[in-house]
Tab-separated table of N, CA and C in Angstrom:
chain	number	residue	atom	x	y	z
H	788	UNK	N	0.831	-1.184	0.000
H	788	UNK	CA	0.000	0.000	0.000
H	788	UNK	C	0.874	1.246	0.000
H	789	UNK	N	0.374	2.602	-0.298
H	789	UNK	CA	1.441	3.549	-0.431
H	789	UNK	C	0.934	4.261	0.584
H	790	UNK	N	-0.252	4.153	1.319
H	790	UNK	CA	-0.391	4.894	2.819
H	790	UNK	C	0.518	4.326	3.470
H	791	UNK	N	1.278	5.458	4.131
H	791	UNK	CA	2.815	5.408	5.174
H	791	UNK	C	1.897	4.501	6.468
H	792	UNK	N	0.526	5.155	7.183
H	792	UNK	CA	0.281	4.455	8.370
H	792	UNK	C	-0.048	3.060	8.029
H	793	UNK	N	-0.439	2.391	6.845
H	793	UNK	CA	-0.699	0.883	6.901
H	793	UNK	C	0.473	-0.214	6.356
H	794	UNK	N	1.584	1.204	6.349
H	794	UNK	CA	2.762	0.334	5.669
H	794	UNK	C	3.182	0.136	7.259
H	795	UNK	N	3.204	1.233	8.239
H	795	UNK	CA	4.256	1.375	9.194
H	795	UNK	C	3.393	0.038	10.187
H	796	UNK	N	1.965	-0.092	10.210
H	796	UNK	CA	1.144	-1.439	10.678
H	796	UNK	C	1.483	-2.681	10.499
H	797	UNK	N	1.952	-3.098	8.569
H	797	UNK	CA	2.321	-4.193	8.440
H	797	UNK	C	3.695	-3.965	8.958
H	798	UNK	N	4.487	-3.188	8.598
H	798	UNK	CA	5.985	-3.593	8.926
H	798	UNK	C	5.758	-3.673	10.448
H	799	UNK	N	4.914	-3.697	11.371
H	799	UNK	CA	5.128	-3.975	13.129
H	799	UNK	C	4.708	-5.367	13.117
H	800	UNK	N	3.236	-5.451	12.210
H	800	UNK	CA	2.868	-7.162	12.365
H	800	UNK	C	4.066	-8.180	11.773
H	801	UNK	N	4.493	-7.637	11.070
H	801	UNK	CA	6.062	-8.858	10.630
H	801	UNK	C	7.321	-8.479	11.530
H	802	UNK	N	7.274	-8.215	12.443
H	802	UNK	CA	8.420	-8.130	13.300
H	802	UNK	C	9.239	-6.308	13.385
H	803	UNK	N	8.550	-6.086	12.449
H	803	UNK	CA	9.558	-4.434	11.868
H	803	UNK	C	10.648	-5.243	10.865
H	804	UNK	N	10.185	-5.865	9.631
H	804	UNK	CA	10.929	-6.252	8.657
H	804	UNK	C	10.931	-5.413	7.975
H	805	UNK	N	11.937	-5.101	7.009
H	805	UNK	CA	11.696	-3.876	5.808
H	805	UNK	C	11.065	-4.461	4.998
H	806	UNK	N	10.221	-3.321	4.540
H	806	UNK	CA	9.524	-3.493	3.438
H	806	UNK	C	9.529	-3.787	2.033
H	807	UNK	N	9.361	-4.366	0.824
H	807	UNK	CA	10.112	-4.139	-0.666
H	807	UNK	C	9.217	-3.539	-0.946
H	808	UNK	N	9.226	-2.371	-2.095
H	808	UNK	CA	8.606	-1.505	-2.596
H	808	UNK	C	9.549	-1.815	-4.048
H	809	UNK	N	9.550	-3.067	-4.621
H	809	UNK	CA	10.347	-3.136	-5.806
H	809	UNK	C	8.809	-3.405	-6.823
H	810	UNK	N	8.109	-4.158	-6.312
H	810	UNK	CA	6.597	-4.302	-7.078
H	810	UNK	C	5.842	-3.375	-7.130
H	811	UNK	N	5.428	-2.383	-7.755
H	811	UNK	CA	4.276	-1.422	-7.611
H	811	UNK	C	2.803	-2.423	-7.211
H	812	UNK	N	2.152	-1.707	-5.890
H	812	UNK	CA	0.955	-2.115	-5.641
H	812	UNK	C	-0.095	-2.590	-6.519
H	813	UNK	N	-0.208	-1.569	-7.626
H	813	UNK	CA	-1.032	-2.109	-8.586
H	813	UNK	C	-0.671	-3.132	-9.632
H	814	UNK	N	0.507	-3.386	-9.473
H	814	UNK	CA	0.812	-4.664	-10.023
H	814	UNK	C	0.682	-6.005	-9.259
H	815	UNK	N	0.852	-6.048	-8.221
H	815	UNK	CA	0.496	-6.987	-7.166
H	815	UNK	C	-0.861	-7.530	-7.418
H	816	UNK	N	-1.452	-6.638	-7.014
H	816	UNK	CA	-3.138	-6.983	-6.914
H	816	UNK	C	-3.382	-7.608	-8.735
H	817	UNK	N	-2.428	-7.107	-9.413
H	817	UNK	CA	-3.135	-8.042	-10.506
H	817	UNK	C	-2.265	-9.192	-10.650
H	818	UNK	N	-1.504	-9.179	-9.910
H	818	UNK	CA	-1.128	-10.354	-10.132
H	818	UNK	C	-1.389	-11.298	-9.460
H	819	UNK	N	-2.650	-11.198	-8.074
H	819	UNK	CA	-2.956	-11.921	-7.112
H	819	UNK	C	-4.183	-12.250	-7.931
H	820	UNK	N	-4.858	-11.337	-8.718
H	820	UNK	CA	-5.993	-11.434	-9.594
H	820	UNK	C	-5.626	-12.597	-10.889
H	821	UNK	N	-4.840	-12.192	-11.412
H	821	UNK	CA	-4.364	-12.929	-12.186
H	821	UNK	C	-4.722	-14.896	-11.800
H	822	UNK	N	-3.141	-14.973	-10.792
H	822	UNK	CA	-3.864	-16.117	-9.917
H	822	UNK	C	-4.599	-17.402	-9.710
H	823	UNK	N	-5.395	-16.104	-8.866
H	823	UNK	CA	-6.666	-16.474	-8.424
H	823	UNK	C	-7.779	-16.934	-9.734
H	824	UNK	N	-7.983	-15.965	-10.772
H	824	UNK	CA	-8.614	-16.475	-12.110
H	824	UNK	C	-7.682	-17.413	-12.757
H	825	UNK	N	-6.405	-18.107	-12.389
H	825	UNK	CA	-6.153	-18.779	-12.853
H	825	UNK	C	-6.809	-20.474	-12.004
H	826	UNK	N	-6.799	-20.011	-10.645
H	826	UNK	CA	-6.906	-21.255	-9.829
H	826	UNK	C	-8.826	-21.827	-10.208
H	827	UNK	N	-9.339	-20.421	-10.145
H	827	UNK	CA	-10.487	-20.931	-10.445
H	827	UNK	C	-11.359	-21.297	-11.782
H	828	UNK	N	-10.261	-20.935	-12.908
H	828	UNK	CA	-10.516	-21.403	-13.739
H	828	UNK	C	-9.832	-22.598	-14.641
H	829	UNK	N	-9.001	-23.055	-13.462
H	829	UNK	CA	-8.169	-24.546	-13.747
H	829	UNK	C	-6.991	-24.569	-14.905
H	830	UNK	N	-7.117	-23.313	-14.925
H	830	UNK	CA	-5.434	-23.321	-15.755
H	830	UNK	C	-4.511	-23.883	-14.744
H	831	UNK	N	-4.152	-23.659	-13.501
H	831	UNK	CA	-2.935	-23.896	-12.648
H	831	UNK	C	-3.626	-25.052	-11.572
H	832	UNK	N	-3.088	-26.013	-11.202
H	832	UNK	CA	-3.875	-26.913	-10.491
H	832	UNK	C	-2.296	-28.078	-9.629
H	833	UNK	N	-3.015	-27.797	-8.542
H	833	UNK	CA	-1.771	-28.624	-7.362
H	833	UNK	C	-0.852	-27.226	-6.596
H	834	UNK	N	-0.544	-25.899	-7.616
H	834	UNK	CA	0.307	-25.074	-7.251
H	834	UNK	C	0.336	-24.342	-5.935
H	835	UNK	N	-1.100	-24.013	-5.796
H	835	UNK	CA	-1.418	-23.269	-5.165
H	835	UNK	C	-2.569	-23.458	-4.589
H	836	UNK	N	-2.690	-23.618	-3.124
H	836	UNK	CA	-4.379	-24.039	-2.889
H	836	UNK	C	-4.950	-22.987	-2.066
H	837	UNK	N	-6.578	-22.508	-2.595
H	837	UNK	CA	-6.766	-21.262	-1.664
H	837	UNK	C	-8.176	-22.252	-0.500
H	838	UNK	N	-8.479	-21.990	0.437
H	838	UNK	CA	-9.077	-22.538	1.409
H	838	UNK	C	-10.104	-20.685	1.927
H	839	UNK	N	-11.346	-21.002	2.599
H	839	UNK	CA	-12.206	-20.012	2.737
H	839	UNK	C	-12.149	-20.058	4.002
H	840	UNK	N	-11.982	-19.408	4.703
H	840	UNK	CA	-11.678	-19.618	6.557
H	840	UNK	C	-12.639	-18.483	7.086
H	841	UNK	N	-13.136	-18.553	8.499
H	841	UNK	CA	-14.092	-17.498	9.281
H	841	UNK	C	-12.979	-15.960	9.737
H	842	UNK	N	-13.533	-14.808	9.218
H	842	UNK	CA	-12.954	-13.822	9.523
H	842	UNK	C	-12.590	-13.626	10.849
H	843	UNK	N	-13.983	-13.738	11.762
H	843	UNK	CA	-13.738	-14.171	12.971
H	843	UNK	C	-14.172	-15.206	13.659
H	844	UNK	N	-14.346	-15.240	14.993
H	844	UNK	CA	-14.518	-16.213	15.902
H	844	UNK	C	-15.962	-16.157	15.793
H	845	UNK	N	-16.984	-17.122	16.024
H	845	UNK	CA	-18.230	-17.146	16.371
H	845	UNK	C	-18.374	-17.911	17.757
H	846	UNK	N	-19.955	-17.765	18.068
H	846	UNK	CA	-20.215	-18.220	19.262
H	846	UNK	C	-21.065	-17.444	20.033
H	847	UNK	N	-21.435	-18.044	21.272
H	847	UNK	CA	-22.892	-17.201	21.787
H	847	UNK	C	-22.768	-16.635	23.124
H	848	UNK	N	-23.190	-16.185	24.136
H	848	UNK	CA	-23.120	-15.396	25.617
H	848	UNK	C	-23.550	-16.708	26.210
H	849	UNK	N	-22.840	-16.807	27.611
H	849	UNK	CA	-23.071	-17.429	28.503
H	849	UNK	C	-23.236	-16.531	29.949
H	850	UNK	N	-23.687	-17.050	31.328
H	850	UNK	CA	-23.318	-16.164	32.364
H	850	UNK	C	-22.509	-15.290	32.446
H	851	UNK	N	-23.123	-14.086	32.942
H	851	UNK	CA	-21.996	-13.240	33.406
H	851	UNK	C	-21.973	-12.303	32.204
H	852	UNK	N	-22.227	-12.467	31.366
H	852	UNK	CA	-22.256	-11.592	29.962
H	852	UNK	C	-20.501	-12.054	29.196
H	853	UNK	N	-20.773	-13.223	29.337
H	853	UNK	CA	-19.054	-13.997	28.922
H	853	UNK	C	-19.635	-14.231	27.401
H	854	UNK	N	-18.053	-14.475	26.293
H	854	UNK	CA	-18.485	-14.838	25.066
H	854	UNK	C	-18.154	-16.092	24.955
H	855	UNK	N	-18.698	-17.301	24.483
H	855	UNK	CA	-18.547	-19.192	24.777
H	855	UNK	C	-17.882	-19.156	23.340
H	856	UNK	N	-16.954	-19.144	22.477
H	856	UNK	CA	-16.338	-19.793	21.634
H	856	UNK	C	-16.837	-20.843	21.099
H	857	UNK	N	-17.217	-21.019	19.824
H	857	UNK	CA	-17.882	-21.851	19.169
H	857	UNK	C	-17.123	-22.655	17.838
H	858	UNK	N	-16.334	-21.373	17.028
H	858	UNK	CA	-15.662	-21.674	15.604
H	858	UNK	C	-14.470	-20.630	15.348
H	859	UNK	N	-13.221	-20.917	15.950
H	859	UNK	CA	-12.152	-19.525	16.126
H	859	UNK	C	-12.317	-19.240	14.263
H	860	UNK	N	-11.362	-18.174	14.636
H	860	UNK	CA	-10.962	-17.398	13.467
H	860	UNK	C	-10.117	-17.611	13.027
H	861	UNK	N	-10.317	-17.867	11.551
H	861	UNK	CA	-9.610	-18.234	10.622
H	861	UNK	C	-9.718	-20.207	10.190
H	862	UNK	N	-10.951	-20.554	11.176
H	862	UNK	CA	-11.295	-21.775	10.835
H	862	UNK	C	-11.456	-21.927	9.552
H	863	UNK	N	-11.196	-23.217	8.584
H	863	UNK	CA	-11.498	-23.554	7.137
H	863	UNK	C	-12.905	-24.451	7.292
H	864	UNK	N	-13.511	-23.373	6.319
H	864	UNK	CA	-14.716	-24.071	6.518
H	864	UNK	C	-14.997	-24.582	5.353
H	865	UNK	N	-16.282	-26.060	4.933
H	865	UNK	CA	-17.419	-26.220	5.883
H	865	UNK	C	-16.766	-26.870	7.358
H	866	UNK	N	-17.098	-25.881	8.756
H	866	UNK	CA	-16.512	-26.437	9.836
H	866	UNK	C	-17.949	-26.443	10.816
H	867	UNK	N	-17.953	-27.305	11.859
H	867	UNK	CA	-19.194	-27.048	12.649
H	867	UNK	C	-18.265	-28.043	13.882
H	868	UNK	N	-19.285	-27.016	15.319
H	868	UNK	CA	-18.781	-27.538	16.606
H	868	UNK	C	-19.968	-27.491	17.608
H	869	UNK	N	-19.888	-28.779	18.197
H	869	UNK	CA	-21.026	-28.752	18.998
H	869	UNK	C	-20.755	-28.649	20.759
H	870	UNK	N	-21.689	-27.704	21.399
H	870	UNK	CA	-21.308	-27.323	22.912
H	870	UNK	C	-22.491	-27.711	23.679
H	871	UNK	N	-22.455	-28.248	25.088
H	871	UNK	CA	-23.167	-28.684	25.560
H	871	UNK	C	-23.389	-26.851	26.665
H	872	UNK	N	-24.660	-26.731	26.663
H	872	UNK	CA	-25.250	-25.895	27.908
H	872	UNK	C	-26.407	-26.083	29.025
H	873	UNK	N	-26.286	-25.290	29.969
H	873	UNK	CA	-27.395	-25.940	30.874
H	873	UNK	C	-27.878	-24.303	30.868
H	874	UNK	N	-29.038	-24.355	31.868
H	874	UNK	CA	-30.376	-23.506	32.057
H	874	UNK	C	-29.222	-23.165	33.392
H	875	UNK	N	-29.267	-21.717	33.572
H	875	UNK	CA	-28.371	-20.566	34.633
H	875	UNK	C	-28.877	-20.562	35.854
H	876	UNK	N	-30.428	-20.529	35.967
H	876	UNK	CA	-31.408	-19.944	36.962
H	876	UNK	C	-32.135	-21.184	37.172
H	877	UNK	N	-32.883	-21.283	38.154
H	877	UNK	CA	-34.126	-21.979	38.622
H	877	UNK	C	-35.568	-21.708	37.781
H	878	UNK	N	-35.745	-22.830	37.727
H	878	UNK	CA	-37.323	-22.586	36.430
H	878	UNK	C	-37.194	-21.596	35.524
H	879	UNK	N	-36.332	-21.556	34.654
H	879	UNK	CA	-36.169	-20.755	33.392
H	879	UNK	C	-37.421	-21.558	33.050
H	880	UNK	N	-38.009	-21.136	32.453
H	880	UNK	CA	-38.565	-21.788	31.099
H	880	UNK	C	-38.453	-21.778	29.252
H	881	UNK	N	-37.188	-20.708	29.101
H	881	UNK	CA	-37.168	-20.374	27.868
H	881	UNK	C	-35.560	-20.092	28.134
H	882	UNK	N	-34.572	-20.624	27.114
H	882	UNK	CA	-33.299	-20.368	27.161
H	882	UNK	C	-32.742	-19.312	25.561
H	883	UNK	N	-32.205	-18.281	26.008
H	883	UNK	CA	-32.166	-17.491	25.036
H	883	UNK	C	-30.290	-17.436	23.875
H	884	UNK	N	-30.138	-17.720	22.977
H	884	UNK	CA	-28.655	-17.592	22.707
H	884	UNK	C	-28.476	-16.678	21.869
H	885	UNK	N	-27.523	-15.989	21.972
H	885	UNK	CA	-27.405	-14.567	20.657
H	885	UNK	C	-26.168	-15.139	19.823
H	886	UNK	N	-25.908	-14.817	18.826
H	886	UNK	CA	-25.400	-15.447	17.366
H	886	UNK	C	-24.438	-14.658	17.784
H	887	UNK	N	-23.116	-14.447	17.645
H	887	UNK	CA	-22.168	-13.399	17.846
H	887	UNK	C	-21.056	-13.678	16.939
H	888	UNK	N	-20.096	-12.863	16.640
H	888	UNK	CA	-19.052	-13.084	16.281
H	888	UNK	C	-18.195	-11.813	16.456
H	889	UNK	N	-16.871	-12.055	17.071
H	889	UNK	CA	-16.070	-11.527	17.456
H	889	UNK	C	-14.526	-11.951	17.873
H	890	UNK	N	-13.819	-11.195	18.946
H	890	UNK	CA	-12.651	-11.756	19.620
H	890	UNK	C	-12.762	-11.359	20.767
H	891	UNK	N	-13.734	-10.861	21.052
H	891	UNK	CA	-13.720	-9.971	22.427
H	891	UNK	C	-13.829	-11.353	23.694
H	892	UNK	N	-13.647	-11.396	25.180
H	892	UNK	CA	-13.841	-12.356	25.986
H	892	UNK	C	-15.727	-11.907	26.375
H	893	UNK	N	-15.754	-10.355	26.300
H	893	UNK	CA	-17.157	-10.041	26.576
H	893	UNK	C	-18.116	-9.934	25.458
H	894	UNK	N	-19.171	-10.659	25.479
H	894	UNK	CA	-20.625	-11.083	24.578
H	894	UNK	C	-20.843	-9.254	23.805
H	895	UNK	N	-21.163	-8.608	24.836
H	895	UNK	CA	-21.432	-6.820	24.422
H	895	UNK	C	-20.600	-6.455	23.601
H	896	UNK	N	-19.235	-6.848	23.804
H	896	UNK	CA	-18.243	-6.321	22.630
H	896	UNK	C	-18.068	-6.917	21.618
H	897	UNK	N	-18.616	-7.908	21.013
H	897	UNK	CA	-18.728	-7.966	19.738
H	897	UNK	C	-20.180	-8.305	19.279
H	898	UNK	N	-20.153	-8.471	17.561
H	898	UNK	CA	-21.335	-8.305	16.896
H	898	UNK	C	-22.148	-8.976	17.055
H	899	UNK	N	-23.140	-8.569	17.032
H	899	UNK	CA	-24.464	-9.449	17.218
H	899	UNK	C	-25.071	-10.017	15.734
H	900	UNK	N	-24.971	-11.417	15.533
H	900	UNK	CA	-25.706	-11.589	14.071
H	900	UNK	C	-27.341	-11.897	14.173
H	901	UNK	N	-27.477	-12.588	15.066
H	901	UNK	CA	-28.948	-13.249	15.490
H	901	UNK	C	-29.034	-13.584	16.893
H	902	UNK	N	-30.637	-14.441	16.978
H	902	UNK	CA	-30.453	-14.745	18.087
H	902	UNK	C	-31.045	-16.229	17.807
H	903	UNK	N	-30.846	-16.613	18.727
H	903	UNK	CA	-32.485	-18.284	18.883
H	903	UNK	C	-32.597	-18.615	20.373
H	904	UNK	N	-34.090	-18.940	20.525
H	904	UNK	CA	-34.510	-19.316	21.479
H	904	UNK	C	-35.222	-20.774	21.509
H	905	UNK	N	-34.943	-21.283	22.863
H	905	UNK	CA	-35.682	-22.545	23.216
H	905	UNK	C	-36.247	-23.118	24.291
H	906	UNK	N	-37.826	-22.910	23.835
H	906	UNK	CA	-38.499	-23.272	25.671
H	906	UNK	C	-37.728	-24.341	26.134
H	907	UNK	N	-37.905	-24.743	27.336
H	907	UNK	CA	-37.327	-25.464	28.109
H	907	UNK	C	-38.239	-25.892	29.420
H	908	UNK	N	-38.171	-27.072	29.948
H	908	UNK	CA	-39.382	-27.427	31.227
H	908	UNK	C	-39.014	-26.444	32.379
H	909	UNK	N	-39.341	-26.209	33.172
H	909	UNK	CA	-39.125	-25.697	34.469
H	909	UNK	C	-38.058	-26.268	35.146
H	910	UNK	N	-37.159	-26.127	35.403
H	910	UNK	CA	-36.076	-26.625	36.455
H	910	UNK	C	-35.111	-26.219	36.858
H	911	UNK	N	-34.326	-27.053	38.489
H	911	UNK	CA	-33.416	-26.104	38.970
H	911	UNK	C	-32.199	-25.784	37.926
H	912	UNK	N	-31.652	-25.314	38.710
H	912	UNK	CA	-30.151	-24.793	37.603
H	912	UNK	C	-29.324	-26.086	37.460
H	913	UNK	N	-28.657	-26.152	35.910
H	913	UNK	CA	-28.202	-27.547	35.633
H	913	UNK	C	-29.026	-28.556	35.133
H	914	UNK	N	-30.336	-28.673	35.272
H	914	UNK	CA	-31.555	-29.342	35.208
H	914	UNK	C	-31.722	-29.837	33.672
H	915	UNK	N	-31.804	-28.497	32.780
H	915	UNK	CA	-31.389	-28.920	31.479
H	915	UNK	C	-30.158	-29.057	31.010
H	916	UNK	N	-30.243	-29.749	29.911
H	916	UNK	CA	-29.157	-29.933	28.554
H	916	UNK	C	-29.557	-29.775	27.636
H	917	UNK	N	-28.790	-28.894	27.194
H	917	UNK	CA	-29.022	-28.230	25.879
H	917	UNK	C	-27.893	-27.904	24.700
H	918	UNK	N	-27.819	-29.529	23.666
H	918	UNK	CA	-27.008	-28.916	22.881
H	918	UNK	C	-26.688	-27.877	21.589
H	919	UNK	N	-25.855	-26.980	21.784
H	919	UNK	CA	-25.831	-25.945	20.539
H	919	UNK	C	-24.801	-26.155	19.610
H	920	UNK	N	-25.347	-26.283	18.371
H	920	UNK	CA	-23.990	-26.515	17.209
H	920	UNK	C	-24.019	-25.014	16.209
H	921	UNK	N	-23.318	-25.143	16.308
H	921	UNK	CA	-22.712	-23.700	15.049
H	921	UNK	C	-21.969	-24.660	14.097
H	922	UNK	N	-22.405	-24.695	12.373
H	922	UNK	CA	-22.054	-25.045	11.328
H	922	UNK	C	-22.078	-24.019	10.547
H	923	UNK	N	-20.883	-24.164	9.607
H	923	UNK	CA	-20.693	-23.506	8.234
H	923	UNK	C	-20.702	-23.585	7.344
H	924	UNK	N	-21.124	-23.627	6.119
H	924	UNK	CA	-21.418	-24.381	5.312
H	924	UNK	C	-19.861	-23.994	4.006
H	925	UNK	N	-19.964	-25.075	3.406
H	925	UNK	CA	-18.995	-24.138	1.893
H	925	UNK	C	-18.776	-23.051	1.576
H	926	UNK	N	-21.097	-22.460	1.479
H	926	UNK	CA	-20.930	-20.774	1.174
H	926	UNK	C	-20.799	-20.081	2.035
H	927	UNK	N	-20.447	-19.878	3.238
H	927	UNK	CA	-19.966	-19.059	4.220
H	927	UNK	C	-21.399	-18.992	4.926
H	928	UNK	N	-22.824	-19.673	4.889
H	928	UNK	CA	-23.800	-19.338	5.882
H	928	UNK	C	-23.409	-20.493	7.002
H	929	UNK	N	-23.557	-19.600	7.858
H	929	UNK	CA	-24.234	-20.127	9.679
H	929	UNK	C	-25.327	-20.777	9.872
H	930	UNK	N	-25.572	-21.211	10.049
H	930	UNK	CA	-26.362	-22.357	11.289
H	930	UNK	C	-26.413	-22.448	12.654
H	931	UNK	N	-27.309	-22.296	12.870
H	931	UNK	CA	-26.967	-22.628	14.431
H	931	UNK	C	-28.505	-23.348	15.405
H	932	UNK	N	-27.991	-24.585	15.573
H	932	UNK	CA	-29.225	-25.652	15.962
H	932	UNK	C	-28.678	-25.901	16.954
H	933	UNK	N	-30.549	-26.069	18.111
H	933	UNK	CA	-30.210	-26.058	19.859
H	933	UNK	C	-31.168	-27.655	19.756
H	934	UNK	N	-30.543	-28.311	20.427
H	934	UNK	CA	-31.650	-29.356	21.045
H	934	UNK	C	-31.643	-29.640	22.062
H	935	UNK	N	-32.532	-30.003	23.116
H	935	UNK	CA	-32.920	-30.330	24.070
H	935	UNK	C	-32.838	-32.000	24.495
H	936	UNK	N	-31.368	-32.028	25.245
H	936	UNK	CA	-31.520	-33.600	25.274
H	936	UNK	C	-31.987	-34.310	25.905
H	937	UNK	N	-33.092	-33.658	26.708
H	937	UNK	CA	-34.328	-35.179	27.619
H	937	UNK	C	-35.555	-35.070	26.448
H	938	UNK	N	-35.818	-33.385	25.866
H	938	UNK	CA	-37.128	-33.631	25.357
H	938	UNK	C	-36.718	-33.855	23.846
H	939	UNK	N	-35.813	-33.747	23.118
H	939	UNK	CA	-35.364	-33.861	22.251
H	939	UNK	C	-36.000	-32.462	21.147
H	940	UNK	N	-36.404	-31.577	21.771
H	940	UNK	CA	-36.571	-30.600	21.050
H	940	UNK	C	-35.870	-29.621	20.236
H	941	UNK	N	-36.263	-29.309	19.093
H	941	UNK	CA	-34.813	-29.063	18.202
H	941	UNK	C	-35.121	-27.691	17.384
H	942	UNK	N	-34.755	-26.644	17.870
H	942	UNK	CA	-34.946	-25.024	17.230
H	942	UNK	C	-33.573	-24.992	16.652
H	943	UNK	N	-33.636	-24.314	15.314
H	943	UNK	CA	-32.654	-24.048	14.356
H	943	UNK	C	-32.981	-22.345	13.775
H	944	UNK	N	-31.341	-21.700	13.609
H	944	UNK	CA	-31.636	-20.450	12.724
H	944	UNK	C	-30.265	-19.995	12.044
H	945	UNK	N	-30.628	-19.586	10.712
H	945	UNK	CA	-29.615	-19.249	9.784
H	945	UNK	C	-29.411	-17.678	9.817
H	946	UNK	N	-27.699	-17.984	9.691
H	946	UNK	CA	-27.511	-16.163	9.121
H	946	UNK	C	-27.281	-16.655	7.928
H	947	UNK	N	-27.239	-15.671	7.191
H	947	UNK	CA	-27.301	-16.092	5.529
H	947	UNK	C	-25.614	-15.585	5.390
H	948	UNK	N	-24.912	-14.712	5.815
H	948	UNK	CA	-23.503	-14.862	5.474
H	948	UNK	C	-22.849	-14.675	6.415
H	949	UNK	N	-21.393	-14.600	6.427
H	949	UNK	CA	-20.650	-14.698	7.709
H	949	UNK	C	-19.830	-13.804	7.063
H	950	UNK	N	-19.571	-12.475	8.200
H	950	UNK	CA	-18.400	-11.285	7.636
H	950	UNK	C	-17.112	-11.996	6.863
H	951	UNK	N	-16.981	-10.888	5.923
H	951	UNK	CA	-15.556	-11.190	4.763
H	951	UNK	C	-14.944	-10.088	5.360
């Protein structure tokens, strides 16, 4: 890049390596373009392999306003992980999860994509089980399915894309 502040950024993320400025930028990018229309249009094959990974971390709030890790960042997806949860309180009857994605340790500080909810019987804390899976598919949509493992009840909801 020829902005000085995102040159002086990368040169800290690589250690403070010097930079080459022997390629002009706009030659780069076409030559990453280049590539890339080569990989996907099967001229070049074995050379180079590109893989689609999660920008960030996903996952949902637990107690305390904590964020539960579901699918880190930079996972290659189609990836999916399944977490076991219980009911917080005494006679919940409805357990609520918000879709998130972020890096933050706190739920508030990062994005909110959705939410899903799932009644649940009355009981003390611990009482239920409730498993939640977050899947990804090829095209970059989310999933995210809760079931209930005494009643076997099973609420599901899609984001349709996952940040690039």
């Amino acid at each position: 890049s020829r902005i000085p502040k995102v040159q002086e950024m990368i040169r800290e993320f690589f250690g403070n390596k010097d930079l080459k400025f022997d390629i002009p930028p706009d030659h780069a990018v076409a030559h990453g373009a280049a590539i890339l229309s080569s990989l996907v249009g099967g001229s070049i094959r074995g050379a180079v392999k590109l893989a689609d990974v999660l920008p960030f971390s996903l996952g949902t709030n637990i107690t305390f306003g904590r964020f539960s890790l579901m699918l880190k960042r930079n996972t290659q997806y189609p990836a999916s992980n399944t977490s076991i949860f219980y009911n917080a309180t005494d006679y919940q009857t409805l357990l609520k999860f918000k879709i998130l994605e972020g890096e933050s340790a706190l739920s508030r500080e990062n994005n909110k994509l959705g939410k899903v909810e799932i009644p649940i019987e009355p009981k003390i804390v611990h009482g239920n089980k409730i498993a939640v899976t977050f899947s990804v598919d090829e095209n970059g949509i989310l999933s995210v399915h809760l079931r209930d493992e005494e009643t076997n009840l099973e609420v599901s909801a899609k984001v349709k894309t996952v940040s690039r």
